[in-house]
PDB file of C-alpha atoms in Angstrom:
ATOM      1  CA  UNK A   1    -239.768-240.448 -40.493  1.00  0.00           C
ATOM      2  CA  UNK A   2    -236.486-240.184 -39.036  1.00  0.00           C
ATOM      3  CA  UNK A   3    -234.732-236.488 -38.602  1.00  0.00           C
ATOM      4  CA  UNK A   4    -231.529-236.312 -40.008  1.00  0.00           C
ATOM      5  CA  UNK A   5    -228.866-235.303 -37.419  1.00  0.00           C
ATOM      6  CA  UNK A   6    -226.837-232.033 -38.188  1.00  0.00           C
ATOM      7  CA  UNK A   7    -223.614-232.065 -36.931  1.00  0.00           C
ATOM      8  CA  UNK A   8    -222.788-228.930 -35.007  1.00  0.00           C
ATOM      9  CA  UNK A   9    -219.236-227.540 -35.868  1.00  0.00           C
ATOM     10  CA  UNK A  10    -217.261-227.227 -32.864  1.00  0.00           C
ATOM     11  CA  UNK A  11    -214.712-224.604 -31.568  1.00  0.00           C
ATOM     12  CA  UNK A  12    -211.258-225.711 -32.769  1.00  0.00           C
ATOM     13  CA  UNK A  13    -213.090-226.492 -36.890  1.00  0.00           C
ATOM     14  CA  UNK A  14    -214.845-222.765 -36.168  1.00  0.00           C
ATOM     15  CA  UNK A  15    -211.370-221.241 -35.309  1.00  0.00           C
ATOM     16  CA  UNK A  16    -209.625-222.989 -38.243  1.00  0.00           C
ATOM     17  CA  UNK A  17    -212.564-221.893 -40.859  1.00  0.00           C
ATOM     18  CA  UNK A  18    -211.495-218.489 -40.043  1.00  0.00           C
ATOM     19  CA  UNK A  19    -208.425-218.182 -40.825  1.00  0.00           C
ATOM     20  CA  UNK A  20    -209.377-219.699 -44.733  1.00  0.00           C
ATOM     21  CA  UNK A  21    -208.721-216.848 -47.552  1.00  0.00           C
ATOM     22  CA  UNK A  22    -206.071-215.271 -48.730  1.00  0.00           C
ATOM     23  CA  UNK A  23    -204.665-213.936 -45.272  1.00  0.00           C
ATOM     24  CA  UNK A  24    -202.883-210.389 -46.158  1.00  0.00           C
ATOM     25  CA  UNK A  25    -201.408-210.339 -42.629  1.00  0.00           C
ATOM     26  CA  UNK A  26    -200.079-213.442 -43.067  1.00  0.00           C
ATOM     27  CA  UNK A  27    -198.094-212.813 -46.014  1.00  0.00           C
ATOM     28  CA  UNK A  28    -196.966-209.218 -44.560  1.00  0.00           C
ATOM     29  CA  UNK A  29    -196.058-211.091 -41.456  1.00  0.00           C
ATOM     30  CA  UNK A  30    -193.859-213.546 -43.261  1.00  0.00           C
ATOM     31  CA  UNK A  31    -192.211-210.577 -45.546  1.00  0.00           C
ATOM     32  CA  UNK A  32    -191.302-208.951 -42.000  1.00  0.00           C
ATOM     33  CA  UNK A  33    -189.687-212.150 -40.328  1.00  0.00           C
ATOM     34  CA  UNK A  34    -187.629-212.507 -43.121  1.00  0.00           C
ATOM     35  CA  UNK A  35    -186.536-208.593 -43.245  1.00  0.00           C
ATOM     36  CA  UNK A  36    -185.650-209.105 -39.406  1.00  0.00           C
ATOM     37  CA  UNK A  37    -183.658-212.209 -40.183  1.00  0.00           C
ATOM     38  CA  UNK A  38    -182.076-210.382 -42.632  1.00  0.00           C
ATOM     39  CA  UNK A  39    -181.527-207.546 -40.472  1.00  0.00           C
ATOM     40  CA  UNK A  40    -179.866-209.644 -37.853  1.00  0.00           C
ATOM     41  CA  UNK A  41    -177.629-211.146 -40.106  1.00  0.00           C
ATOM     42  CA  UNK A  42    -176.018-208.252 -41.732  1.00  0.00           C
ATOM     43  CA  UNK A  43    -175.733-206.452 -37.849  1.00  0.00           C
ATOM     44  CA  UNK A  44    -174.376-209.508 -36.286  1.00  0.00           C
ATOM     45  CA  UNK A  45    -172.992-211.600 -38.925  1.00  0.00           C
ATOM     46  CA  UNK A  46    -174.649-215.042 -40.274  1.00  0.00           C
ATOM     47  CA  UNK A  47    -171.497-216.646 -38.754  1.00  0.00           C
ATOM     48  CA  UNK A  48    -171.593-215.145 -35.505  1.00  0.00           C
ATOM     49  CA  UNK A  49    -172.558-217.285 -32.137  1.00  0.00           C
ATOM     50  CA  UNK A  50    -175.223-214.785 -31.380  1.00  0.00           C
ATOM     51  CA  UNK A  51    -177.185-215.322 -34.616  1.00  0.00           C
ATOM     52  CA  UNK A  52    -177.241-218.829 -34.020  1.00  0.00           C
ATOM     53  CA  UNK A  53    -178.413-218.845 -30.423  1.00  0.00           C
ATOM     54  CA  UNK A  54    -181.259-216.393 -31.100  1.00  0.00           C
ATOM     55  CA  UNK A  55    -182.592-218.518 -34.315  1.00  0.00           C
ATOM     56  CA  UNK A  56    -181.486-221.881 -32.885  1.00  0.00           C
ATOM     57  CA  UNK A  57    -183.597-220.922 -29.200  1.00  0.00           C
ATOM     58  CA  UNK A  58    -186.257-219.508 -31.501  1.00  0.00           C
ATOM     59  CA  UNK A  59    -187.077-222.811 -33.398  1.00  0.00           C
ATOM     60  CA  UNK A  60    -186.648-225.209 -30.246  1.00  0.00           C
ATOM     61  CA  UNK A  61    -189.371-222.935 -28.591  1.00  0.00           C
ATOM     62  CA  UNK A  62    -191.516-222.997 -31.997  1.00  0.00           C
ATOM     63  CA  UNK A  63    -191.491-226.389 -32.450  1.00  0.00           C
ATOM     64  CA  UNK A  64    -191.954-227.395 -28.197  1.00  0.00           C
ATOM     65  CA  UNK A  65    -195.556-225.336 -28.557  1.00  0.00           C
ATOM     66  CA  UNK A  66    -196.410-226.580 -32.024  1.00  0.00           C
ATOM     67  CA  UNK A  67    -195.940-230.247 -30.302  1.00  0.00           C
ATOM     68  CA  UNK A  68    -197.972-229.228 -27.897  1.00  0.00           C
ATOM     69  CA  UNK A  69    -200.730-228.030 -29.293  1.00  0.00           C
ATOM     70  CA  UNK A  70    -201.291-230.530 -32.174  1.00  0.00           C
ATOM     71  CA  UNK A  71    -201.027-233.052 -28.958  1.00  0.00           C
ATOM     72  CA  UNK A  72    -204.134-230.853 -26.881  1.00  0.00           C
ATOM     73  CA  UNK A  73    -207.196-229.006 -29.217  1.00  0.00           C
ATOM     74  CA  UNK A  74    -207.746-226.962 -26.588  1.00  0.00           C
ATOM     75  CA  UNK A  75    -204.613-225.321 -27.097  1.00  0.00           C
ATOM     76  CA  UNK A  76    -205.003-225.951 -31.015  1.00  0.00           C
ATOM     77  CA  UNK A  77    -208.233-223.874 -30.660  1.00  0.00           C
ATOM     78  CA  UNK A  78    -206.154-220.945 -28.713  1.00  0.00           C
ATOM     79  CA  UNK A  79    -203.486-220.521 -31.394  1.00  0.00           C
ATOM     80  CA  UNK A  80    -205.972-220.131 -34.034  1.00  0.00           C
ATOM     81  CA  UNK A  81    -208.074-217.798 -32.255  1.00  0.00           C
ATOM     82  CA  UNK A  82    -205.066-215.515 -30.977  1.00  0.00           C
ATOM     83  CA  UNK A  83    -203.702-216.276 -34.396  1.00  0.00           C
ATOM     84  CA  UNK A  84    -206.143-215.919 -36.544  1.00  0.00           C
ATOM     85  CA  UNK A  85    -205.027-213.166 -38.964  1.00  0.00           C
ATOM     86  CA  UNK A  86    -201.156-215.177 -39.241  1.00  0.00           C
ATOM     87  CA  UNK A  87    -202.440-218.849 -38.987  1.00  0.00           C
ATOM     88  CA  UNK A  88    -203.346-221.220 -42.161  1.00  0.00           C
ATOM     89  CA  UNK A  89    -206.198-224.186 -41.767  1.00  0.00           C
ATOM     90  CA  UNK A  90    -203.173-226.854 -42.773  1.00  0.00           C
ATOM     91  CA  UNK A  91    -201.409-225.851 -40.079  1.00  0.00           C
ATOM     92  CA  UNK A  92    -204.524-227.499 -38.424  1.00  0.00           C
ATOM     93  CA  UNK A  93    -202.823-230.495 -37.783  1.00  0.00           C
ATOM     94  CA  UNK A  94    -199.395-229.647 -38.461  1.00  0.00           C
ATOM     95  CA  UNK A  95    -196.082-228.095 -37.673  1.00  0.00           C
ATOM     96  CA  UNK A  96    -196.487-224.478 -38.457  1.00  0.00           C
ATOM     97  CA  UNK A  97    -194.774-222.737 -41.133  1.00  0.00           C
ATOM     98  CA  UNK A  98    -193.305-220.095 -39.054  1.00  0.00           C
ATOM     99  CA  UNK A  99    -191.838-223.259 -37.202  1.00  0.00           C
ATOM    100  CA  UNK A 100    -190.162-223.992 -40.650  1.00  0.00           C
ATOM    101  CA  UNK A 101    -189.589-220.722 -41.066  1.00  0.00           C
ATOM    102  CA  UNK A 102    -186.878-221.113 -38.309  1.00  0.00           C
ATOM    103  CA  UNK A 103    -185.271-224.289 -38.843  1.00  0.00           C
ATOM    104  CA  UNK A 104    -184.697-223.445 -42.178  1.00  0.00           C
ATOM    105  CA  UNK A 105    -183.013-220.592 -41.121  1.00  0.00           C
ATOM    106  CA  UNK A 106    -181.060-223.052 -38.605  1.00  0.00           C
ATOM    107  CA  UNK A 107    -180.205-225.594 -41.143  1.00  0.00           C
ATOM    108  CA  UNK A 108    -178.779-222.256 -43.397  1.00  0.00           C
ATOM    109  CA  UNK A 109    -176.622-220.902 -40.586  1.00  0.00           C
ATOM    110  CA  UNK A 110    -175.413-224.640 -39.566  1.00  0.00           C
ATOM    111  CA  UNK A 111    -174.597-225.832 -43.413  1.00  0.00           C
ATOM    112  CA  UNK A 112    -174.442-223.079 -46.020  1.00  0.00           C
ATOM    113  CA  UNK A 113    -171.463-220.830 -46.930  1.00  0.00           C
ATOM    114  CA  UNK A 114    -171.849-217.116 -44.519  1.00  0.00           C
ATOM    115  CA  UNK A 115    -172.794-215.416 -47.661  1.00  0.00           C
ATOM    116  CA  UNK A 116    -175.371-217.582 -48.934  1.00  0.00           C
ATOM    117  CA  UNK A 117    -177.866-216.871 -45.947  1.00  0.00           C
ATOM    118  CA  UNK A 118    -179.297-213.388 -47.230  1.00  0.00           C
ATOM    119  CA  UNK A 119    -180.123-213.809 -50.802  1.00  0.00           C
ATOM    120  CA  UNK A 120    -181.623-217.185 -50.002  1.00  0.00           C
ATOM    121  CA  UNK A 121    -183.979-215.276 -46.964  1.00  0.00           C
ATOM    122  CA  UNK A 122    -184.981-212.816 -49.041  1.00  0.00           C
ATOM    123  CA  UNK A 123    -186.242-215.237 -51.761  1.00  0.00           C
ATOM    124  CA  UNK A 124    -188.556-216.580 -48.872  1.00  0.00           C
ATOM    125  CA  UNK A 125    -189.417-213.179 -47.560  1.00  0.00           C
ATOM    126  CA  UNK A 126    -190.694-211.609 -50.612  1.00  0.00           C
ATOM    127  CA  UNK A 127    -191.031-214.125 -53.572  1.00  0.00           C
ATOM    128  CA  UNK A 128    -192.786-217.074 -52.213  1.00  0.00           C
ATOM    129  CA  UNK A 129    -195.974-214.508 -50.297  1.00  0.00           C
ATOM    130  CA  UNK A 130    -195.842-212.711 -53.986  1.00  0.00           C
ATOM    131  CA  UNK A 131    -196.287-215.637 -55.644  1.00  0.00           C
ATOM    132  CA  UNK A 132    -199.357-217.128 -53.367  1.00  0.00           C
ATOM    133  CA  UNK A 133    -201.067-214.031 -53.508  1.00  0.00           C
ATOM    134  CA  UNK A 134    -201.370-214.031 -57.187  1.00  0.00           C
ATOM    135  CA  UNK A 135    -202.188-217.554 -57.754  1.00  0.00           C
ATOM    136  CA  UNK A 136    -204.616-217.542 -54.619  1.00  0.00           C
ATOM    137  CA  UNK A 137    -206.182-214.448 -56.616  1.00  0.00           C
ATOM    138  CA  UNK A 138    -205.288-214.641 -60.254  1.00  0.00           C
ATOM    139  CA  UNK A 139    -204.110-217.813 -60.663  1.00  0.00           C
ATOM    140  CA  UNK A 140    -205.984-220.279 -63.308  1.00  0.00           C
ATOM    141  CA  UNK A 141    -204.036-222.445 -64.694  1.00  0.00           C
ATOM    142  CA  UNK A 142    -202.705-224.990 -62.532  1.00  0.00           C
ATOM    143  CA  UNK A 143    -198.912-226.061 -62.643  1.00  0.00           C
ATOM    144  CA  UNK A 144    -197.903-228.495 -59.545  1.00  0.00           C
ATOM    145  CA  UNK A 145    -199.349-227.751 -56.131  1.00  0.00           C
ATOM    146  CA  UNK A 146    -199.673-223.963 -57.638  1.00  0.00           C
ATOM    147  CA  UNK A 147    -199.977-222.237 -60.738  1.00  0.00           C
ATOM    148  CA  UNK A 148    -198.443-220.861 -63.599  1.00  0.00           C
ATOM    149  CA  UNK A 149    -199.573-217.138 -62.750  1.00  0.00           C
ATOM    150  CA  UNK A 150    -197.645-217.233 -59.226  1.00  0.00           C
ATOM    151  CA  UNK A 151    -194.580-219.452 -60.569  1.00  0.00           C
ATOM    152  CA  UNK A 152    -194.139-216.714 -62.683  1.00  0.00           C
ATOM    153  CA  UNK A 153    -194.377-213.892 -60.307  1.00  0.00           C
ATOM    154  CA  UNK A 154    -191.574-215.794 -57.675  1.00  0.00           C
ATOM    155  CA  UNK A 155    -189.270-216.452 -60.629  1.00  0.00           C
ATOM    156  CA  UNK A 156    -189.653-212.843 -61.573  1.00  0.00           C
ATOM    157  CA  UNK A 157    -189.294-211.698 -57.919  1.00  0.00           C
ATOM    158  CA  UNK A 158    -186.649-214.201 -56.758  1.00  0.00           C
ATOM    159  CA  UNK A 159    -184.597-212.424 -60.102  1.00  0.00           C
ATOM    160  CA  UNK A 160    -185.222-209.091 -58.899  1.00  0.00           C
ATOM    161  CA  UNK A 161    -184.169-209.346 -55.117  1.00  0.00           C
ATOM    162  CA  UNK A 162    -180.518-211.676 -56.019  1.00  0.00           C
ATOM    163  CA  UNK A 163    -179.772-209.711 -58.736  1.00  0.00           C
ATOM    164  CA  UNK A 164    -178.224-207.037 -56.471  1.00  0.00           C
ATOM    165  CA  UNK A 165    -176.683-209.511 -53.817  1.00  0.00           C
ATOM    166  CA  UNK A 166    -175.286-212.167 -56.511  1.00  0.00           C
ATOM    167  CA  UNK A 167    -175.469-211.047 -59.822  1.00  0.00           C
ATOM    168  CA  UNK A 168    -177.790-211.325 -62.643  1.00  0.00           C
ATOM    169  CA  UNK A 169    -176.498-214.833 -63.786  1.00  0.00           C
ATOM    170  CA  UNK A 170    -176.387-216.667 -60.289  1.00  0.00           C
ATOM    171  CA  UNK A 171    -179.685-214.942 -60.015  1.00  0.00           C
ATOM    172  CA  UNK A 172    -181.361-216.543 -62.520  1.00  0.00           C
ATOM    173  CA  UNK A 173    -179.510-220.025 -61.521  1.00  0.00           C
ATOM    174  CA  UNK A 174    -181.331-219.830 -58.355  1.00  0.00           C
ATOM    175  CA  UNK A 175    -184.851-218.662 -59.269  1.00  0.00           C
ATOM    176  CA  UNK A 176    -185.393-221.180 -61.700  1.00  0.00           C
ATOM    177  CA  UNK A 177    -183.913-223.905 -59.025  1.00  0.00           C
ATOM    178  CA  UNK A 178    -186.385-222.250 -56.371  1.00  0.00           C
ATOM    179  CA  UNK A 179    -189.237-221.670 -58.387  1.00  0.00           C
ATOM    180  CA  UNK A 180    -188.862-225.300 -59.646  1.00  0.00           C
ATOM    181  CA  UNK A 181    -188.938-226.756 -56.450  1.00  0.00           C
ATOM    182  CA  UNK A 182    -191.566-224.294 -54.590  1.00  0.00           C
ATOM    183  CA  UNK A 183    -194.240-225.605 -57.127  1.00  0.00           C
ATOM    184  CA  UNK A 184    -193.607-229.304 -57.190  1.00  0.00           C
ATOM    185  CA  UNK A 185    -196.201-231.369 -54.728  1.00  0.00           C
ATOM    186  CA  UNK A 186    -192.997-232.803 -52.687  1.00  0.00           C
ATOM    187  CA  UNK A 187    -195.313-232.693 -48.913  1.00  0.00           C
ATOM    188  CA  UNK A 188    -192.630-230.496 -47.568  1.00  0.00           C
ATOM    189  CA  UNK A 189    -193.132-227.040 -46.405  1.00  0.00           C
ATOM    190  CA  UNK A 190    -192.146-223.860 -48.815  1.00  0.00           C
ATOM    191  CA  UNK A 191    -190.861-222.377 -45.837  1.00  0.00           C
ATOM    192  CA  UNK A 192    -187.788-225.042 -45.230  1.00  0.00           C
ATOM    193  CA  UNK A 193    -187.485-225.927 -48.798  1.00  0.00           C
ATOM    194  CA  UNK A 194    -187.187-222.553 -50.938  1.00  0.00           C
ATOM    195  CA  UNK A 195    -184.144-220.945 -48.905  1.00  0.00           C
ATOM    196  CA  UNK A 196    -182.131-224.446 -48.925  1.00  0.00           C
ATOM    197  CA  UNK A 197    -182.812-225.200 -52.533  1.00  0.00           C
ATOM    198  CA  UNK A 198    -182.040-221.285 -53.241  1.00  0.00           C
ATOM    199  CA  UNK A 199    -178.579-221.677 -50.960  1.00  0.00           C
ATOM    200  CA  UNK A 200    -177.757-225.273 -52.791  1.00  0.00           C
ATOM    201  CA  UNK A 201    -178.678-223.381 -56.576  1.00  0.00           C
ATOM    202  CA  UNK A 202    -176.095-220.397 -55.656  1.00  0.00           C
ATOM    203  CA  UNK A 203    -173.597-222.115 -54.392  1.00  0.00           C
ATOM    204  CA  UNK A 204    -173.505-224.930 -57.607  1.00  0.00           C
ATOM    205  CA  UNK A 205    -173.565-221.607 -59.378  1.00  0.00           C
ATOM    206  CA  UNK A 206    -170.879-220.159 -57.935  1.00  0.00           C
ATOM    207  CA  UNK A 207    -168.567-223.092 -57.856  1.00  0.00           C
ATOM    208  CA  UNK A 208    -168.907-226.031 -60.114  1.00  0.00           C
ATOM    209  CA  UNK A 209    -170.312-222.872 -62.828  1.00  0.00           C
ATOM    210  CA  UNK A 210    -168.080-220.310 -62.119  1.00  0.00           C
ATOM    211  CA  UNK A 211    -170.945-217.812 -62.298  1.00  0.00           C
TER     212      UNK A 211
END
């Protein structure tokens, strides 16, 4: 008879298994770097030279170690031990999102209108961790690369954060145009997508509507 070989799982698939669920920390973590960006912005301006350095330096360094560690497991394994409450098993074997994070940031500071930066960060910090939450824990019926249950909980939070900042109408402009776009399968990260399609909503709002 011959034995059938088991295949012994090995550190870096170990590490990455770990970090599976629906990662609390994560989400809080996310919620806090967009606070901070926020932060900075209204202290030093979105236009200011400062704000750019700090996020511009912040996603060259990001995106030099996630090169380097999708190039070298060894390193892969590191981040997702060290990171193992923050990391997510896609990021596996790619860019991280907190490396989108930044250049979406970057891209908002380069291209988008001063006052645009903060409502579209805060639809990132608090509407797009709400709404993966709920459909990682409620969620049944499936809409896109999500589901209906946490569509509807980032349109309803996306609403309730721009409100304040833009106004109910532009706020409702740019929720649907965010929530839209956060739940179709498009391959590219929530994390650079949601804050420029949330920017790009408000300002077609703004101008061509006259909202």
């Amino acid at each position: 008879m011959k034995r059938l070989s088991v295949r012994r799982e090995t550190d870096f698939e170990s590490a990455v298994r770990n970090t599976e669920g629906v990662q609390p920390w994560r989400r809080l973590f996310h919620s806090g770097g967009g606070l901070a960006m926020i932060g900075l912005a209204h202290f030093a301006g979105a236009d200011s030279a400062v704000m750019l350095a700090i996020v511009g330096a912040g996603a060259g360094v990001a995106l030099i170690l996630d090169v380097v560690r999708l190039r070298l497991e060894a390193a892969n394994t590191v981040f997702f031990r060290v990171f193992a409450a923050l990391a997510s098993p896609r990021e596996a074997e790619k860019i991280a999102s907190s490396t989108w994070f930044l250049i979406g940031a970057l891209i908002l500071l380069l291209f988008a209108p001063p006052g645009l930066f903060i409502p579209a960060m805060l639809v990132l910090a608090f509407a797009d961790p709400a709404a993966s939450v709920v459909g990682r824990l409620w969620g049944r019926r499936r809409l896109g690369k999500g589901t209906w249950e946490g569509t509807t909980v980032f349109f309803l939070v996306a609403v309730i954060v721009l409100t304040p900042v833009v106004g109910f109408q532009r706020a409702l402009v740019g929720a649907v145009a965010a929530a839209a776009f956060e739940v179709l399968p498009s391959g590219v990260d929530d994390n650079l997508l949601v804050p420029l399609v949330t920017a790009g909503a408000l300002w077609l709002a703004g101008g061509a509507f006259g909202l």
